[in-house]
mmCIF file of C-alpha atoms in Angstrom:
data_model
loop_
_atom_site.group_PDB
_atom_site.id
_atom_site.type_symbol
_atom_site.label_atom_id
_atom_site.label_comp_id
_atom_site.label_asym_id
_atom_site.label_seq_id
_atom_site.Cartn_x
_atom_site.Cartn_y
_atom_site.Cartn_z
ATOM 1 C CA UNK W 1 155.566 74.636 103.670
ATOM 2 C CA UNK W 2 153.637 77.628 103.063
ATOM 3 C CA UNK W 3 150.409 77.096 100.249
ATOM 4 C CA UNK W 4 148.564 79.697 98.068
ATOM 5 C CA UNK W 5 145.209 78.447 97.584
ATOM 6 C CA UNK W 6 142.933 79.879 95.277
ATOM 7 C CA UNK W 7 139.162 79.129 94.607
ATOM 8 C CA UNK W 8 137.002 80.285 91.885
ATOM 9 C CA UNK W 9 133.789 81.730 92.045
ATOM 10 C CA UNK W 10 132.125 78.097 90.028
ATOM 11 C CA UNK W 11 133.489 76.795 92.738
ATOM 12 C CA UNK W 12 131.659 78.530 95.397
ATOM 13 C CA UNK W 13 128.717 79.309 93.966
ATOM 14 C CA UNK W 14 125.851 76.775 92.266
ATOM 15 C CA UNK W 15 122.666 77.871 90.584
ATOM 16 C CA UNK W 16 123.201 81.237 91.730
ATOM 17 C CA UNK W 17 123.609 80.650 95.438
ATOM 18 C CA UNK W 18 126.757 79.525 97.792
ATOM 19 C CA UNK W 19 127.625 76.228 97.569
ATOM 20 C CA UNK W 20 127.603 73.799 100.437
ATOM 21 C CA UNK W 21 131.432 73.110 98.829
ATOM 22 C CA UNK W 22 132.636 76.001 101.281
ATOM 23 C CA UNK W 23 132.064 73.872 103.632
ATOM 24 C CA UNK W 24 134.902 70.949 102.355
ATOM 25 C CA UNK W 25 137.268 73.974 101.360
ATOM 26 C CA UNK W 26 136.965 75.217 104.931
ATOM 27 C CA UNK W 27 137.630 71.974 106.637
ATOM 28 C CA UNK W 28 140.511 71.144 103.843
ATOM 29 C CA UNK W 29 142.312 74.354 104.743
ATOM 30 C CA UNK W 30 141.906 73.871 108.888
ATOM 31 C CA UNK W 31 143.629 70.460 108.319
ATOM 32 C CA UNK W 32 146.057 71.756 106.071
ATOM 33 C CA UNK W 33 147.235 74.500 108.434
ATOM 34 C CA UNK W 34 147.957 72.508 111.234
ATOM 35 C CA UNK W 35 151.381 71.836 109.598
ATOM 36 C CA UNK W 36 151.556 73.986 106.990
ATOM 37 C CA UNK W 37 151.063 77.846 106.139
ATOM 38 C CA UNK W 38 148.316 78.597 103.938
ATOM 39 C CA UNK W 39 146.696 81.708 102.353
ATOM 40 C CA UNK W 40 143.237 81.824 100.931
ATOM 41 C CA UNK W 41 142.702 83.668 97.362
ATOM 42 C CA UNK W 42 139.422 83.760 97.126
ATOM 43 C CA UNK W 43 136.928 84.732 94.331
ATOM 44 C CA UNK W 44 133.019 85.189 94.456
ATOM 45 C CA UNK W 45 132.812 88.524 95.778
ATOM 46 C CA UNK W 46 130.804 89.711 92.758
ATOM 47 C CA UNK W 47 128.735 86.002 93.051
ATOM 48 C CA UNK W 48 128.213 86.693 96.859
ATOM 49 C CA UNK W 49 126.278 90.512 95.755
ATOM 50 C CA UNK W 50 124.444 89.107 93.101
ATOM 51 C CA UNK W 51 122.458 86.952 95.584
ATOM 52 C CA UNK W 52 121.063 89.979 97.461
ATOM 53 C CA UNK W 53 121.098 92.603 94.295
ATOM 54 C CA UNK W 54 120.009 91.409 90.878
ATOM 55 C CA UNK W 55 122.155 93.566 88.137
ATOM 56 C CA UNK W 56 123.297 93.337 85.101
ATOM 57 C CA UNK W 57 126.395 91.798 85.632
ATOM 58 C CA UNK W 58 127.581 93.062 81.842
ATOM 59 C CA UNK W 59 127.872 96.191 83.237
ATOM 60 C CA UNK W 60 131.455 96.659 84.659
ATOM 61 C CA UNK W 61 130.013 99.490 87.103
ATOM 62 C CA UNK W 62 127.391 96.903 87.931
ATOM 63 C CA UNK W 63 129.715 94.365 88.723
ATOM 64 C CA UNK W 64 132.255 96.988 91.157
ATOM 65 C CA UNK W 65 129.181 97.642 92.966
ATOM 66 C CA UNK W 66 127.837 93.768 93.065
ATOM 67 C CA UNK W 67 131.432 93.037 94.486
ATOM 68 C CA UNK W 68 131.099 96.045 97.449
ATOM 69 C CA UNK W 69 127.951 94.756 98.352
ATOM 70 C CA UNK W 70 129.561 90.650 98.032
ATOM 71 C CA UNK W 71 133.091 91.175 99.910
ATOM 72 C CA UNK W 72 131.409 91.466 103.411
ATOM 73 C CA UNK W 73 129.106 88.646 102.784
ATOM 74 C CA UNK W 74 131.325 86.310 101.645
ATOM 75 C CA UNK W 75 134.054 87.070 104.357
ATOM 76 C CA UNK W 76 130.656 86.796 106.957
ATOM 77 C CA UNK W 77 130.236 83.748 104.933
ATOM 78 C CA UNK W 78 133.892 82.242 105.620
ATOM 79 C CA UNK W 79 134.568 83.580 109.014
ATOM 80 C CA UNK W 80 131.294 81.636 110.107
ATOM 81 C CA UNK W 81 132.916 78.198 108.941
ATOM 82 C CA UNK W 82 136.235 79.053 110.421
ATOM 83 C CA UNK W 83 135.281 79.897 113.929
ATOM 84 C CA UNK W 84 133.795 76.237 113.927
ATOM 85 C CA UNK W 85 137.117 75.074 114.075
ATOM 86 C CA UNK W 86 138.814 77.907 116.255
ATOM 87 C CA UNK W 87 140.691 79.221 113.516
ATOM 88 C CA UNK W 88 140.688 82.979 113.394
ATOM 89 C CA UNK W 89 141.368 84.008 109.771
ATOM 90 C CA UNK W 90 141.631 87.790 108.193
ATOM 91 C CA UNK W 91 140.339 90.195 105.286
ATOM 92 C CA UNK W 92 142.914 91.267 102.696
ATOM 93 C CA UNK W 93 142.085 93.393 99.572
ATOM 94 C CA UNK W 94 144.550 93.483 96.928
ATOM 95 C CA UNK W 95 144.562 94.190 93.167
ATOM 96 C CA UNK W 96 147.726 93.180 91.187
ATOM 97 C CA UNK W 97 148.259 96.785 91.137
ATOM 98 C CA UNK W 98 149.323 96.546 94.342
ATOM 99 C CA UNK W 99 152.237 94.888 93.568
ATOM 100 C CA UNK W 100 153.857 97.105 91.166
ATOM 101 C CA UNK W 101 154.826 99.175 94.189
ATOM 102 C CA UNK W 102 158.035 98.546 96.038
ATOM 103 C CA UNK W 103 156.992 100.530 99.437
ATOM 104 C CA UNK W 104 153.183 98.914 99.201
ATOM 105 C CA UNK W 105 154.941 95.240 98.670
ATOM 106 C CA UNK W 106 157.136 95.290 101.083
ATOM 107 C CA UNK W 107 153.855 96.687 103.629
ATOM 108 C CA UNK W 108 152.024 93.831 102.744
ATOM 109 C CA UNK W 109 154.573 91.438 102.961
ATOM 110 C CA UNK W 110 155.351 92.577 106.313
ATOM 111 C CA UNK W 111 151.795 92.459 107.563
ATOM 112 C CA UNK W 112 151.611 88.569 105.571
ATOM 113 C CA UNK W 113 153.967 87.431 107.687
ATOM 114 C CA UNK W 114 153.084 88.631 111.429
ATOM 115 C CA UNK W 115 149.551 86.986 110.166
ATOM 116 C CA UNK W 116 151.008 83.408 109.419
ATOM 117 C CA UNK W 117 153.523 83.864 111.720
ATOM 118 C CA UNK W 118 150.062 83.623 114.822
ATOM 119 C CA UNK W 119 148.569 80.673 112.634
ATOM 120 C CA UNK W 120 146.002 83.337 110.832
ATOM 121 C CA UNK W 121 144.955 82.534 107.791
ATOM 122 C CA UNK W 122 144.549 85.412 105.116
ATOM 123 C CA UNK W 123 141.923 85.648 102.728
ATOM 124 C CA UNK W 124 142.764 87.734 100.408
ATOM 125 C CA UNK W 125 139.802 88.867 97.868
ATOM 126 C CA UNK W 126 140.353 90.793 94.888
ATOM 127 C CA UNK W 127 139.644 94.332 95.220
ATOM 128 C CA UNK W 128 137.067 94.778 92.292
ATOM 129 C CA UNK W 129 135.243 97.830 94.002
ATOM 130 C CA UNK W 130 138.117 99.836 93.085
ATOM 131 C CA UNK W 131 139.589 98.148 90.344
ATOM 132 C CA UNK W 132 138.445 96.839 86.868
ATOM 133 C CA UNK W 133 141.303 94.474 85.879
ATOM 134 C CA UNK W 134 140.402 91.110 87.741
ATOM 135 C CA UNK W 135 136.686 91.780 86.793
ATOM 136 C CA UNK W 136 138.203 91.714 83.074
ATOM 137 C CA UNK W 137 141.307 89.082 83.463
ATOM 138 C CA UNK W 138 141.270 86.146 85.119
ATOM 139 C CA UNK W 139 138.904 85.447 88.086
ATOM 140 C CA UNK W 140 141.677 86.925 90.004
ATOM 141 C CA UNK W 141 144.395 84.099 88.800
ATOM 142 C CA UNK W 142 146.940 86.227 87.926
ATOM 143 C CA UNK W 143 146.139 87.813 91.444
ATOM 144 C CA UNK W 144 146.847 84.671 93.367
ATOM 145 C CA UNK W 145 150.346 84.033 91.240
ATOM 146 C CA UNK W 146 151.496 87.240 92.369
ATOM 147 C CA UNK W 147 150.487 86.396 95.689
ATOM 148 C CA UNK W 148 152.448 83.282 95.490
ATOM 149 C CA UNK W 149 155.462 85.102 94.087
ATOM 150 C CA UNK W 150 155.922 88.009 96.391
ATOM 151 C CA UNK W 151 154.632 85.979 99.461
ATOM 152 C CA UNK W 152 157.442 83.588 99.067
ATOM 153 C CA UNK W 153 154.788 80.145 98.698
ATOM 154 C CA UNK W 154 156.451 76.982 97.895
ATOM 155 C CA UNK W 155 153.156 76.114 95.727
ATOM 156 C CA UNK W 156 150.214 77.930 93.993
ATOM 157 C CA UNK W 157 147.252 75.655 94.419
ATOM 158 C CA UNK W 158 143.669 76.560 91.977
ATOM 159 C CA UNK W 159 140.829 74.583 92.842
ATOM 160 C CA UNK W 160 138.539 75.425 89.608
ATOM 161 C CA UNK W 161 136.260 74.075 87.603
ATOM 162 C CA UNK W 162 138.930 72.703 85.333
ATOM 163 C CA UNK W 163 140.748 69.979 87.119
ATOM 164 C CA UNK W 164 143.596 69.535 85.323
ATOM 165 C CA UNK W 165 145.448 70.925 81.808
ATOM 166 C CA UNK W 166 144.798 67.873 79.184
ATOM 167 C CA UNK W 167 146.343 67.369 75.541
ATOM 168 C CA UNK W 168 142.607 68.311 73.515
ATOM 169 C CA UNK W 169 139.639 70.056 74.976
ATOM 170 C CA UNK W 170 138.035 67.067 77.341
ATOM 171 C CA UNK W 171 134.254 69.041 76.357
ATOM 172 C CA UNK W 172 135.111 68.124 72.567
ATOM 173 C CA UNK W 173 137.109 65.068 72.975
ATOM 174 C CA UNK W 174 136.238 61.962 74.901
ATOM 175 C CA UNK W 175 139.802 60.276 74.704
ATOM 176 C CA UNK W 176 141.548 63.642 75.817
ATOM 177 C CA UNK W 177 144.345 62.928 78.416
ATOM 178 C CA UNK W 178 145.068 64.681 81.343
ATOM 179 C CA UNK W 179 148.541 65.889 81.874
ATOM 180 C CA UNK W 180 149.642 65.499 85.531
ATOM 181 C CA UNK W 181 153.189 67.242 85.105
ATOM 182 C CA UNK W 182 153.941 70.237 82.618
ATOM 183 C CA UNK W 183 157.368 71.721 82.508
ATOM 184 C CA UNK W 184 157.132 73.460 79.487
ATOM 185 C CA UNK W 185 153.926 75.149 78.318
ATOM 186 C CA UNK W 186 152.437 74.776 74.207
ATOM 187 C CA UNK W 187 152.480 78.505 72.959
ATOM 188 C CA UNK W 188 149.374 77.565 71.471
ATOM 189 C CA UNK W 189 147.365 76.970 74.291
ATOM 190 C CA UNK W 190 147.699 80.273 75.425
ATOM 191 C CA UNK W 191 145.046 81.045 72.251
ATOM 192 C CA UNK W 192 142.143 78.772 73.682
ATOM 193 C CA UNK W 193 139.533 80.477 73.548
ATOM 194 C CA UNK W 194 137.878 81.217 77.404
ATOM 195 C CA UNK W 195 134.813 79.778 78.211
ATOM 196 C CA UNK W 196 134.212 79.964 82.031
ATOM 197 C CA UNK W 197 131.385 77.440 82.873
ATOM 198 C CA UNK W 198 130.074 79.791 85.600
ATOM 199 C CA UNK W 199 128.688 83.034 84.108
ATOM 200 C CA UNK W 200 129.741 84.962 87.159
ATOM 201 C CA UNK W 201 133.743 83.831 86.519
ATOM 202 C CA UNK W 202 135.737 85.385 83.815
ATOM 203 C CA UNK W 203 139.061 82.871 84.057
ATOM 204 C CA UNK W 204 139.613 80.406 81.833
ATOM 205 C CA UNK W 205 142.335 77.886 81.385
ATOM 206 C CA UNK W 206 144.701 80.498 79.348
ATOM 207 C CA UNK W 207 144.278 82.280 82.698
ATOM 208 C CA UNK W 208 145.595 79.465 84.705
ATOM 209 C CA UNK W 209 148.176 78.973 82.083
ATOM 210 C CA UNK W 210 149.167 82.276 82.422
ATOM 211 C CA UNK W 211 149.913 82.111 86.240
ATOM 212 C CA UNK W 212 151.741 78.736 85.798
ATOM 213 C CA UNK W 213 154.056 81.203 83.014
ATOM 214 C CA UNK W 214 154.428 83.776 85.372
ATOM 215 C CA UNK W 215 155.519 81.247 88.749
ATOM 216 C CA UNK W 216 157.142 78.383 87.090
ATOM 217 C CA UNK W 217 160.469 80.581 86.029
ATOM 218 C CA UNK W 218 160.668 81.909 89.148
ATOM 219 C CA UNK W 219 161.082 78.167 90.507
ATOM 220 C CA UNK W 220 157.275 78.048 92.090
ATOM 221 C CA UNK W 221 155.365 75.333 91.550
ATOM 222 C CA UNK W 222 151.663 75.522 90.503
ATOM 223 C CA UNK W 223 148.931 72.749 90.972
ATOM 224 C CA UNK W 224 145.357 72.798 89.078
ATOM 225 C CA UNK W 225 142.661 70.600 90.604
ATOM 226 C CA UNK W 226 138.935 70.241 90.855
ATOM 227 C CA UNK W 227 137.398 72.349 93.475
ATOM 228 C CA UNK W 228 134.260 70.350 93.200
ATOM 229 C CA UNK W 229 135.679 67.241 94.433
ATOM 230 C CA UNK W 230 138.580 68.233 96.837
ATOM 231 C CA UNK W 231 139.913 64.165 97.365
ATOM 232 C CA UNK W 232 143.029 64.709 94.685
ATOM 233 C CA UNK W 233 144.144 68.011 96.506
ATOM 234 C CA UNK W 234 144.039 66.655 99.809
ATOM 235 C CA UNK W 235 145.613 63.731 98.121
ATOM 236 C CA UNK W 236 148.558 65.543 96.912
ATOM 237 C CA UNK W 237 149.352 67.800 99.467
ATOM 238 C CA UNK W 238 148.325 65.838 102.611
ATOM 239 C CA UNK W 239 149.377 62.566 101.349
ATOM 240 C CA UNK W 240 152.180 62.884 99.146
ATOM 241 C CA UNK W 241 149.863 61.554 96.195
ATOM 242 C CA UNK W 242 149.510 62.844 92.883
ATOM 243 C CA UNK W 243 146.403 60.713 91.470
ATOM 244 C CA UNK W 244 144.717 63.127 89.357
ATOM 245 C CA UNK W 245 145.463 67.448 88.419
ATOM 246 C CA UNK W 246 148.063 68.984 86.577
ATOM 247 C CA UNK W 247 151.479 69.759 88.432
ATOM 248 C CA UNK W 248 153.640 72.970 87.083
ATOM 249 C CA UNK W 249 156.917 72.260 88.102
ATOM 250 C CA UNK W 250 158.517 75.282 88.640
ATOM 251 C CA UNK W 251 162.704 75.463 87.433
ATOM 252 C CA UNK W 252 164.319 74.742 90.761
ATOM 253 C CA UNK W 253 162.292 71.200 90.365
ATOM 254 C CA UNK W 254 163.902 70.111 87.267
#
């Protein structure tokens, strides 16, 4: 099996600093590529410069130059936790830009698999020095469903914040329920309103609704799960059980 899986920045950073949850996601992955392919979308590069360079992250200039001065510290950050293990893991920058291009696709595809193919595991970061669009959409979501598309994954895995799609907004309703398998996404939700619970994120669940829209057509499927508590991933994926997230069952599932 070969696994996208992408963390947000809430999920790596706390109170303005990395969070010792890098540490779980690190071990997670390790275990999960013994068997198993995986690539890393990660977020936080913007998080990662704010913690040595205090600016005004309204800015969009601000944050491009927060993220140059982030991406080496959080792949410093990453490759330290890796090498625990033995696991020798790379640095990819993309935009979804990137994939608009036949001739740059196919590169990276290429280069993908000769990575995978000597049990590397890619980290691919969003390329915000040199592109505004994941800065503005999506804590790099839609990023990660492209990656998932053109990198032929069998699954899309987000660890966020959110853990899970429900039927009413859980923040304003006690008694909403979570839905652990959507094959057909509510119009409607894609109007909810985003309100990222980290200020350095800018996704929302529209934006993870919007990656589920883009995959699940093309017959990938797309999980949503907690990244602060990483037992009903490893649950689903390791195990074979789905306790608690949202599964997007893509077509050729039906």
């Amino acid at each position: 099996m070969r696994y996208v899986i992408k963390v947000g920045t809430a999920t790596l950073y706390q109170n303005e600093k990395l969070s010792n949850r890098i540490d779980s996601l690190v071990e997670f992955l390790v275990e999960l590529n013994k068997k198993n392919e995986v690539i890393l979308v990660s977020s936080g590069a913007v998080g990662a410069g704010y913690t040595k360079l205090k600016l005004d992250k309204s800015n969009i200039s601000n944050k491009q130059a927060l993220a140059s001065i982030g991406q080496p510290l959080l792949m410093k950050e990453y490759k330290i936790r890796f090498e625990k293990y033995n696991q020798i893991v790379s640095q990819v920058l993309l935009t979804a830009n990137d994939f608009d291009s036949r001739k740059r696709t196919e590169n990276a595809k290429n280069m993908i698999e000769v990575l995978l193919s000597n049990n590397v595991i890619p980290i691919i970061n969003e390329n915000d020095a040199v592109s505004i669009q994941e800065l503005l959409f999506g804590d790099n979501d839609q990023l990660s469903a492209y990656t998932a598309y053109y990198f032929n994954a069998n699954i899309l895995v987000i660890l966020s914040d959110i853990d899970g799609l429900y039927d009413s907004n859980p923040k304003e309703n006690p008694n909403a329920k979570l839905l652990k398998i959507v094959e057909k996404i509510n119009p409607e939700l894609m109007n909810t309103p985003c309100n990222p619970n980290d200020k350095f994120a800018t996704g929302g669940i529209v934006t993870k609704l919007k990656s589920a829209e883009f995959l699940m057509p093309r017959g990938i499927d797309m999980f949503l799960a907690s990244g602060f508590n990483l037992d009903d991933i490893k649950s689903f994926l390791i195990d074979g059980i789905h306790k608690k997230g949202t599964l997007f069952k893509g077509k050729k599932w039906k």
